[in-house]
Coordinates of C-alpha atoms in Angstrom, one line a residue:
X1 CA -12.0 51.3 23.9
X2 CA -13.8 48.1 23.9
X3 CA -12.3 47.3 20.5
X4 CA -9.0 48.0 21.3
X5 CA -9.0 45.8 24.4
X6 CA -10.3 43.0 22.1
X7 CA -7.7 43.6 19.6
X8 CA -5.7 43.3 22.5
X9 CA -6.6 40.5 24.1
X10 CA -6.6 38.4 20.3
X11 CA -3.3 39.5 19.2
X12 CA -2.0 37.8 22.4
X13 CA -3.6 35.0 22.3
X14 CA -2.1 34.5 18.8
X15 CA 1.4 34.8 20.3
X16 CA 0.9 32.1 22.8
X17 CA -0.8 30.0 20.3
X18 CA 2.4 30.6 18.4
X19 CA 5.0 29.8 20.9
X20 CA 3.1 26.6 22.1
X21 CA 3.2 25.5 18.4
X22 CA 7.0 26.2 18.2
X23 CA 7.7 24.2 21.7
X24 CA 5.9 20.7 20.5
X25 CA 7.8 18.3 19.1
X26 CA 6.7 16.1 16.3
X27 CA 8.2 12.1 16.7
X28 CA 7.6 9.8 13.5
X29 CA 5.9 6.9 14.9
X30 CA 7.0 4.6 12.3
X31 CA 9.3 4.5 10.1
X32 CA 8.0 0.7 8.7
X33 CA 6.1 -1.6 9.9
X34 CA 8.9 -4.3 10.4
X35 CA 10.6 -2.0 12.8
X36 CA 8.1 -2.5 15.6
X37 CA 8.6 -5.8 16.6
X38 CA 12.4 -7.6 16.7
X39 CA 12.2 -11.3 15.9
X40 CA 15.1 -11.8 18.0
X41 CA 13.4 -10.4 21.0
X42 CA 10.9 -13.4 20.3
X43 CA 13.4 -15.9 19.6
X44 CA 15.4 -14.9 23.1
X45 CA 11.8 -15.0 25.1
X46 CA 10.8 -18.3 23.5
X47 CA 14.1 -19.6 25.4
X48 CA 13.3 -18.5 28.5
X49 CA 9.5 -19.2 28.8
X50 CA 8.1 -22.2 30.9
X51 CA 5.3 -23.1 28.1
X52 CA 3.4 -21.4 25.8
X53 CA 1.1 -19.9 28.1
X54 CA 4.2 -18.0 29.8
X55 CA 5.1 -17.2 26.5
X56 CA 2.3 -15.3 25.4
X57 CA 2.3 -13.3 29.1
X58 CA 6.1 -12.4 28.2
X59 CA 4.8 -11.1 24.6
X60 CA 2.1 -8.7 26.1
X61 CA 3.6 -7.9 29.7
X62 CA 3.9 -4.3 29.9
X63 CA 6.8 -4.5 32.1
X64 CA 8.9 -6.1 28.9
X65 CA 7.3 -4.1 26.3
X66 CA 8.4 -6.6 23.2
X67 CA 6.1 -5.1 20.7
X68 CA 5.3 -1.7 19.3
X69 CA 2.8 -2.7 16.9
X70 CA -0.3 -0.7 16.2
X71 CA -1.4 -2.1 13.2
X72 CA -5.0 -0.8 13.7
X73 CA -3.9 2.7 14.4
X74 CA -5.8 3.1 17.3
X75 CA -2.6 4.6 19.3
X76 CA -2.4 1.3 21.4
X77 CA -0.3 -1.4 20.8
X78 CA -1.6 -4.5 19.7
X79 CA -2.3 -7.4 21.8
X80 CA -0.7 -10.9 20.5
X81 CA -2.4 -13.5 21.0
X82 CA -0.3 -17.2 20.7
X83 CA -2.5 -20.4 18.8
X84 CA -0.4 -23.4 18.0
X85 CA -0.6 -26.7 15.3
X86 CA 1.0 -30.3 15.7
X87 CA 2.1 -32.8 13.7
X88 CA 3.9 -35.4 14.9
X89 CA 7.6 -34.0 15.9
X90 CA 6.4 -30.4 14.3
X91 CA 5.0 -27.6 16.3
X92 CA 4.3 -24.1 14.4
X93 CA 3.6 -21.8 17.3
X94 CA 1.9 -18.7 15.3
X95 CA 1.8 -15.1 16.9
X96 CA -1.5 -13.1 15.9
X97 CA -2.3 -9.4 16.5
X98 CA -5.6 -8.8 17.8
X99 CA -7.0 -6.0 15.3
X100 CA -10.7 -6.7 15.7
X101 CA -13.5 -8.6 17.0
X102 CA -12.4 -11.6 14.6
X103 CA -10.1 -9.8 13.0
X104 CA -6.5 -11.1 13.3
X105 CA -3.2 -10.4 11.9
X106 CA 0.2 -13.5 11.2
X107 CA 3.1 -11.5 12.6
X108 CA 5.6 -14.5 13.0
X109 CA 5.6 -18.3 13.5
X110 CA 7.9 -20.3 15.3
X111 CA 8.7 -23.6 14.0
X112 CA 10.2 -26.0 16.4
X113 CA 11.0 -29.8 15.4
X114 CA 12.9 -32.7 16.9
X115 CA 14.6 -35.1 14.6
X116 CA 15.5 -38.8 15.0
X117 CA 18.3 -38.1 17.3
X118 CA 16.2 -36.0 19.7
X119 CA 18.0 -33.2 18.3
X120 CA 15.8 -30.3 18.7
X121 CA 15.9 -26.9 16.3
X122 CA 14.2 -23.5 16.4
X123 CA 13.6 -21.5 13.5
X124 CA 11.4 -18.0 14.0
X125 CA 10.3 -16.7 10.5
X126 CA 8.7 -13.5 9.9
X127 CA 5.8 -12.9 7.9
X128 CA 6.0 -12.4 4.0
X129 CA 3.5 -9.2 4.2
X130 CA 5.4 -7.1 7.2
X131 CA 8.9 -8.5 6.6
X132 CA 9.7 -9.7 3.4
X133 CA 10.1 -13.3 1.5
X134 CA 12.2 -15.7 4.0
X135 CA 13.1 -13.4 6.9
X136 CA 14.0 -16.4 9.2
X137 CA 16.1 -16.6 12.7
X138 CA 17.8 -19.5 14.2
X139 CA 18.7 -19.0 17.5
X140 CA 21.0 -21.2 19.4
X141 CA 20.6 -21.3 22.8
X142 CA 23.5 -21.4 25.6
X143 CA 21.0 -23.5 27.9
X144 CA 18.3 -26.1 26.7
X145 CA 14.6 -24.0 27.2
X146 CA 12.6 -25.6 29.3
X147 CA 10.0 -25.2 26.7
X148 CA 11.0 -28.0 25.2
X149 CA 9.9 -30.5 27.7
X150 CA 6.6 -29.3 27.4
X151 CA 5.9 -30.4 23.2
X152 CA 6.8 -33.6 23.9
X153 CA 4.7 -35.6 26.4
X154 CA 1.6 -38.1 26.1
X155 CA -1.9 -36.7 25.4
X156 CA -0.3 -33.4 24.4
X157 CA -2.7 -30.8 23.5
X158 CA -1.7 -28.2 21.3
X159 CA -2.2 -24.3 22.9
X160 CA -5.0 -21.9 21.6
X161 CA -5.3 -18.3 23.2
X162 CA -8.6 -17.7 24.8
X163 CA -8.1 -13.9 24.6
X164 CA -9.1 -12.0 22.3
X165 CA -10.9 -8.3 21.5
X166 CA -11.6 -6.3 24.6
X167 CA -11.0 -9.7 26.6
X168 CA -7.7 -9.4 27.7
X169 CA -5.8 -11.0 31.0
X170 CA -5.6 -9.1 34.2
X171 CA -2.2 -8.8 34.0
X172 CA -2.2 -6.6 30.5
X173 CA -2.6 -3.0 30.1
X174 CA -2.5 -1.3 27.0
X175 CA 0.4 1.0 26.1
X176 CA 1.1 3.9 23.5
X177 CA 3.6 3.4 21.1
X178 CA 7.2 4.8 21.1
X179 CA 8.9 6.3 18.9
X180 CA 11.0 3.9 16.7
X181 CA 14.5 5.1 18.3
X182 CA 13.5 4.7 21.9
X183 CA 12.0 1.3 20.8
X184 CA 14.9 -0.2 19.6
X185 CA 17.0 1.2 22.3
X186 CA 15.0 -1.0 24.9
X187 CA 14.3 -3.6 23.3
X188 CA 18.2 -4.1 23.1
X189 CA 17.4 -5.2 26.9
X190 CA 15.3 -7.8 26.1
X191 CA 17.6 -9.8 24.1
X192 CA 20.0 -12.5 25.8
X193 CA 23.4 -12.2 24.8
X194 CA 24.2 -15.1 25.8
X195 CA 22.7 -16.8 22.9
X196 CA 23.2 -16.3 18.7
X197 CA 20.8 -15.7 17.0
X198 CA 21.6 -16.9 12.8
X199 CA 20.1 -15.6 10.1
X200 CA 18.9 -17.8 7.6
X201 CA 17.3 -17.4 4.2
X202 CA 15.5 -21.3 3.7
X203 CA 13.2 -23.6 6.3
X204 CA 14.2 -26.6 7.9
X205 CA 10.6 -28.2 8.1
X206 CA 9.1 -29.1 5.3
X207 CA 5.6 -29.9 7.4
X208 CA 5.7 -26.4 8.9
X209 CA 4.9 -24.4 5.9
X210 CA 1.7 -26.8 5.4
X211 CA 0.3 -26.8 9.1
X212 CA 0.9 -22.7 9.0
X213 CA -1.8 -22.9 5.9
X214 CA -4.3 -24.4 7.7
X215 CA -4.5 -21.1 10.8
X216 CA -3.1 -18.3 8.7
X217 CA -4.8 -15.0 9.1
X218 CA -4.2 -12.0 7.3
X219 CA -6.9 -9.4 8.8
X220 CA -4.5 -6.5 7.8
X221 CA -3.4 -7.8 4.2
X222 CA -7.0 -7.1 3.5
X223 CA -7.5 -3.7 4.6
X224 CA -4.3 -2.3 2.8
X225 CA -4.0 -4.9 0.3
X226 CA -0.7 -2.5 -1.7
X227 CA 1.2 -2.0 1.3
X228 CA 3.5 -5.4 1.6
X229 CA 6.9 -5.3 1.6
X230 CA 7.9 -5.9 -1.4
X231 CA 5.8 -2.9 -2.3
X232 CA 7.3 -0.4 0.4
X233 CA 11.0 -1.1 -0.5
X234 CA 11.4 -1.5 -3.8
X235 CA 14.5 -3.9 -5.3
X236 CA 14.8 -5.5 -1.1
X237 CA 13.9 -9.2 -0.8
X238 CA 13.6 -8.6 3.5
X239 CA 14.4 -7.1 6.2
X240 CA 17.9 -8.2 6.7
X241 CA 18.6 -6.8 3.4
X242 CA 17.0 -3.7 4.6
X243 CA 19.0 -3.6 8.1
X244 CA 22.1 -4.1 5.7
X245 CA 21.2 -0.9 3.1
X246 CA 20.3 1.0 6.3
X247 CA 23.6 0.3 7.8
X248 CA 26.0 0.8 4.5
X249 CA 23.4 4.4 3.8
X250 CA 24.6 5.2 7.4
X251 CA 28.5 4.3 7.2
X252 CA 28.3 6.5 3.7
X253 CA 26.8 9.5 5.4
X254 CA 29.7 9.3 8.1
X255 CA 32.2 8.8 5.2
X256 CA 31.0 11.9 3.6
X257 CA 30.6 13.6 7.0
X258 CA 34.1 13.0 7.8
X259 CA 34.7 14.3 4.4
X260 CA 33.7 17.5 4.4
X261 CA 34.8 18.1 8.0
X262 CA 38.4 16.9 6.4
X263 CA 37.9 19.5 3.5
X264 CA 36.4 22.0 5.7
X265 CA 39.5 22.1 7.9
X266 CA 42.1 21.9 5.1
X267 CA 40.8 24.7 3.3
X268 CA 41.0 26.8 6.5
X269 CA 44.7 25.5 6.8
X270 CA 45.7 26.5 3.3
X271 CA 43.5 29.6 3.6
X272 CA 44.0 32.7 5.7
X273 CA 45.0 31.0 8.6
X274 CA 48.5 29.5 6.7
X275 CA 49.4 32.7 5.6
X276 CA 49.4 34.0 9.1
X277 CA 51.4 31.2 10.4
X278 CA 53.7 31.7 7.2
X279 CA 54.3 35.4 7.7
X280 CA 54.4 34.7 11.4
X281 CA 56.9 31.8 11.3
X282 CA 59.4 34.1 8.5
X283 CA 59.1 37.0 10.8
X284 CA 60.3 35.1 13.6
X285 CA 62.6 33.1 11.9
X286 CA 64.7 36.4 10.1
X287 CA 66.0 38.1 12.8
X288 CA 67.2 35.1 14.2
X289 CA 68.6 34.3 10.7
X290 CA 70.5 37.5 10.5
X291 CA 71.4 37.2 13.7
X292 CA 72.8 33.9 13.7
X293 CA 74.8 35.6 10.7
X294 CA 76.3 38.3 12.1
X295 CA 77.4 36.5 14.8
X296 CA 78.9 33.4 12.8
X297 CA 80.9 36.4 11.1
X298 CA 82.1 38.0 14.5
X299 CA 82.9 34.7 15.9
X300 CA 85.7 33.7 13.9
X301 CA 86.8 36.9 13.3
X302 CA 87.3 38.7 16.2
X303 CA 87.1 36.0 19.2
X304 CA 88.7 33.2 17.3
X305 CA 91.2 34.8 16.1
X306 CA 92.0 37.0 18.8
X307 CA 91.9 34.0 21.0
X308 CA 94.3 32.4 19.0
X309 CA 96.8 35.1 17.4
X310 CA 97.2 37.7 20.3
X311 CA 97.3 35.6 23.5
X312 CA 100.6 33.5 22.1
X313 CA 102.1 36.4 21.5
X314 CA 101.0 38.0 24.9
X315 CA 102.4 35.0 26.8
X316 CA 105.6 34.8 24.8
X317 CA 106.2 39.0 25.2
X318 CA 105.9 38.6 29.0
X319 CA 107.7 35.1 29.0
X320 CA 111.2 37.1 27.2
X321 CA 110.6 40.2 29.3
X322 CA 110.6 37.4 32.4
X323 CA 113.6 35.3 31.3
X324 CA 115.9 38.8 30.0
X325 CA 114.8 40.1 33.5
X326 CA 116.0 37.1 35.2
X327 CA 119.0 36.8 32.9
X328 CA 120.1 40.6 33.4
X329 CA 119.5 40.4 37.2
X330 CA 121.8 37.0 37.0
X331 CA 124.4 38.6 35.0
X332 CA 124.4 42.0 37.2
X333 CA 124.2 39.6 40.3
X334 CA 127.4 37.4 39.1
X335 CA 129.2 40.7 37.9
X336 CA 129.0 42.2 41.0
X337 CA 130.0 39.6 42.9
X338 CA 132.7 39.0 40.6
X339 CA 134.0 42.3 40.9
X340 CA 133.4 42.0 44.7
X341 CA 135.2 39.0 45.0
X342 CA 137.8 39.6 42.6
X343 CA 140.7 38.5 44.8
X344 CA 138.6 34.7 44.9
X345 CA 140.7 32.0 42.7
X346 CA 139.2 30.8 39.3
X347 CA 137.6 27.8 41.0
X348 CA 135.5 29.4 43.1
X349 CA 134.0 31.7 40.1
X350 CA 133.5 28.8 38.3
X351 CA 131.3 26.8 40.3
X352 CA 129.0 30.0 40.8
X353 CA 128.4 30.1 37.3
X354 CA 127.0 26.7 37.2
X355 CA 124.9 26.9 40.3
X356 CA 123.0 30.4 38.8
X357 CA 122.2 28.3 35.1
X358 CA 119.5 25.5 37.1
X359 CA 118.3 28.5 39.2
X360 CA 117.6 30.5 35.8
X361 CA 116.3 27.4 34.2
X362 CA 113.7 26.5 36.9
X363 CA 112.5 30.1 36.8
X364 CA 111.8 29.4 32.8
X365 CA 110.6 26.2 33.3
X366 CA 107.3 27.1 35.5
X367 CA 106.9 30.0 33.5
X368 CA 106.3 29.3 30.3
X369 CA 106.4 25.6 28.5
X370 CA 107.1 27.1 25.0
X371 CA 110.4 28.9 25.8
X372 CA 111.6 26.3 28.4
X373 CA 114.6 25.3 25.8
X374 CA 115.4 29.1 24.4
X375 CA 115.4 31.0 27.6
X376 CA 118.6 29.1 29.2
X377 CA 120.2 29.6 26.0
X378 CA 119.6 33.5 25.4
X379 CA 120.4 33.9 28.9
X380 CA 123.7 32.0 28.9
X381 CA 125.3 34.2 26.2
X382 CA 125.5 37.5 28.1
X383 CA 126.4 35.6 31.0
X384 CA 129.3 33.7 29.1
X385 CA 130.5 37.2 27.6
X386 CA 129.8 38.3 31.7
X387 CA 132.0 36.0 32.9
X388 CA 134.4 36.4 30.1
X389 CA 134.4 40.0 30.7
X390 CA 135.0 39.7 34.4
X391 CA 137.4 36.8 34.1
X392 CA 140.0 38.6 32.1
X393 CA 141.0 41.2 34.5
X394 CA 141.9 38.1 36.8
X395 CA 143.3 36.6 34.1
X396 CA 145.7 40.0 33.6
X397 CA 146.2 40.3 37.0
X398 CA 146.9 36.7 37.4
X399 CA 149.5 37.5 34.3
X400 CA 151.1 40.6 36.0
X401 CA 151.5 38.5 39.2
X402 CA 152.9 36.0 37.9
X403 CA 155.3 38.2 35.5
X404 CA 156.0 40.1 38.4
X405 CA 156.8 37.2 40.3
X406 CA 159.5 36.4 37.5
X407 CA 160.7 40.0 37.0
X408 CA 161.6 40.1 41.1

């Protein structure tokens, strides 16, 4: 029993073991060594510093966070201490990590000389080992640094750090190091855009490269003696040419990505899915087709036509059935009146036969426009042959009247 609740009791603890394993994520700390600290953060800080003294606070003030250099792996970031050498117009301000007791490391130097015309210029170059052969920044500053005031004065004395390992200011406190992403997505903060910041491949100064020889350090270079830069990135002269790789190896792997999603979706249209819409769309489309037919053929054929051959004839039936009506009714109308009225003189009968003629041919007129000119004239011969008809027995009677008159 004992056993089994030991058996237990391990097989569950595995389990948990297992899940914690699954839940922790793994960050890559670095991804190179140049990454951790962005010369144009320096360059931007420089500007804004009061003296050198300020300028070394900014470097190490946790609130800022400007580097994320752990050089001695000791999961701290580095302190950086600032020393500086003069000559004349020239002042190499060098930037040190603190590694050791004695042991330091060059991470940078800032060279700042004033020519003839007082005109003063800035050049912050990284160093060979951790960037690469003539990594240099010239930044251009919206606003003259205040800084500046500070090189130039009588009995200037060049700065030297008095901190150093496990002596640091009360204002520093050591921090863990991000990883790379979240470091370059703060230190984006730190920059002022307000200022350009040039890249340039050559020195100004020619003293500065000779002061920098006489307080170089290169604490690091010894302990890993095969790791420079030249020797991590292969066919790369610097960093800026590895920013610009970095950056063309990204815009290629969206190119491609858009690529295959392009592809992807345009062998689903051609696939399956446009033979759905195909047989959809031809279903839907013949019935209407045949449709559209048969009713192009009825159309013409039985509306058109009808339209156009029976209702002439329609009008034109009931238009002579109208105007013979009216032309019978006329003719009966005059006969009778002219057999009626048969004792009337000629005159008389012949100014009736006038007066029913407009009557008939207003009746035709608003009836029908097409027959306006044939109905007057079918109806005036019956009514001529009428009045013929009813004006010969006057005629005859007239006759045997007056041959009766000459007989007596």
């Amino acid at each position: 029993m004992k056993s089994k609740l030991l058996f237990i009791a391990l097989l569950a603890l595995g389990f948990s073991t297992v899940e914690a394993q699954s839940q922790t994520t793994v960050y890559a700390k670095n991804s190179d060594i140049s990454d951790n600290l962005d010369l144009r953060a320096v360059a931007s800080i420089f500007g804004e510093s009061a003296n050198l003294q300020d300028f070394e606070r900014r470097l190490n003030d946790p609130k800022y966070q400007i580097s994320n250099l752990d050089l001695n792996d000791d999961d701290e970031v580095d302190y950086l201490r600032v020393i500086e050498s003069v000559e004349d117009r020239t002042h190499v301000v060098i930037i040190q990590a603190v590694l050791d007791r004695d042991v330091y490391q060059d991470i940078a130097t800032i060279d700042v000389e004033r020519d003839n015309y007082n005109k003063v210029v800035v050049q912050v170059v990284g160093n060979s080992y951790l960037y690469g052969d003539n990594y240099i920044y010239e930044p251009v500053y919206n606003v003259a640094p205040v800084i500046y005031t500070s090189f130039w004065i009588t009995n200037y004395r060049p700065y030297y750090s008095t901190w150093g390992w496990n002596y640091y200011p009360t204002y520093y406190t050591a921090w863990r190091p991000y990883p790379i992403y979240r470091y370059r997505r703060n230190i984006n903060v730190c920059i002022n855009v307000n200022n350009h910041y040039n890249y340039v491949n050559t020195r100004r100064s020619y003293r500065a490269p000779v002061l920098y020889e006489t307080r170089r350090s290169y604490g690091y270079e010894t302990r890993r003696p095969n790791y420079s830069f030249s020797q991590r990135h292969a066919n790369t002269n610097n960093r800026y040419e590895l920013d610009q790789r970095r950056v063309a190896s990204r815009e290629s792997n969206r190119n491609q990505n858009v690529y295959n999603t392009n592809r992807s979706n345009a062998g689903r249209t051609t696939g399956t899915d446009r033979n759905y819409a195909d047989n959809r769309n031809a279903a839907v489309n013949r019935p209407n087709s045949d449709r559209n037919y048969n009713t192009n053929r009825a159309t013409p054929a039985s509306r058109d036509n009808s339209a156009n051959v029976n209702t002439p004839a329609r009008v034109e039936n009931t238009q002579r059935n109208e105007v013979r009506r009216n032309a019978n009714e006329n003719n009966s109308r005059v006969y009778s009146e002219n057999r009626g009225n048969s004792n009337r003189t000629a005159p008389v009968q012949r100014t009736e036969v006038p007066r029913s003629m407009p009557e008939n041919r207003g009746s035709s007129e608003n009836r029908a426009n097409t027959s306006r000119a044939q109905a007057p004239q079918r109806a005036e011969s019956p009514r001529v042959n009428q009045e013929s008809r009813g004006s010969q027995p006057q005629r005859e009677n007239n006759s045997g009247s007056r041959g009766g008159n000459r007989r007596i």
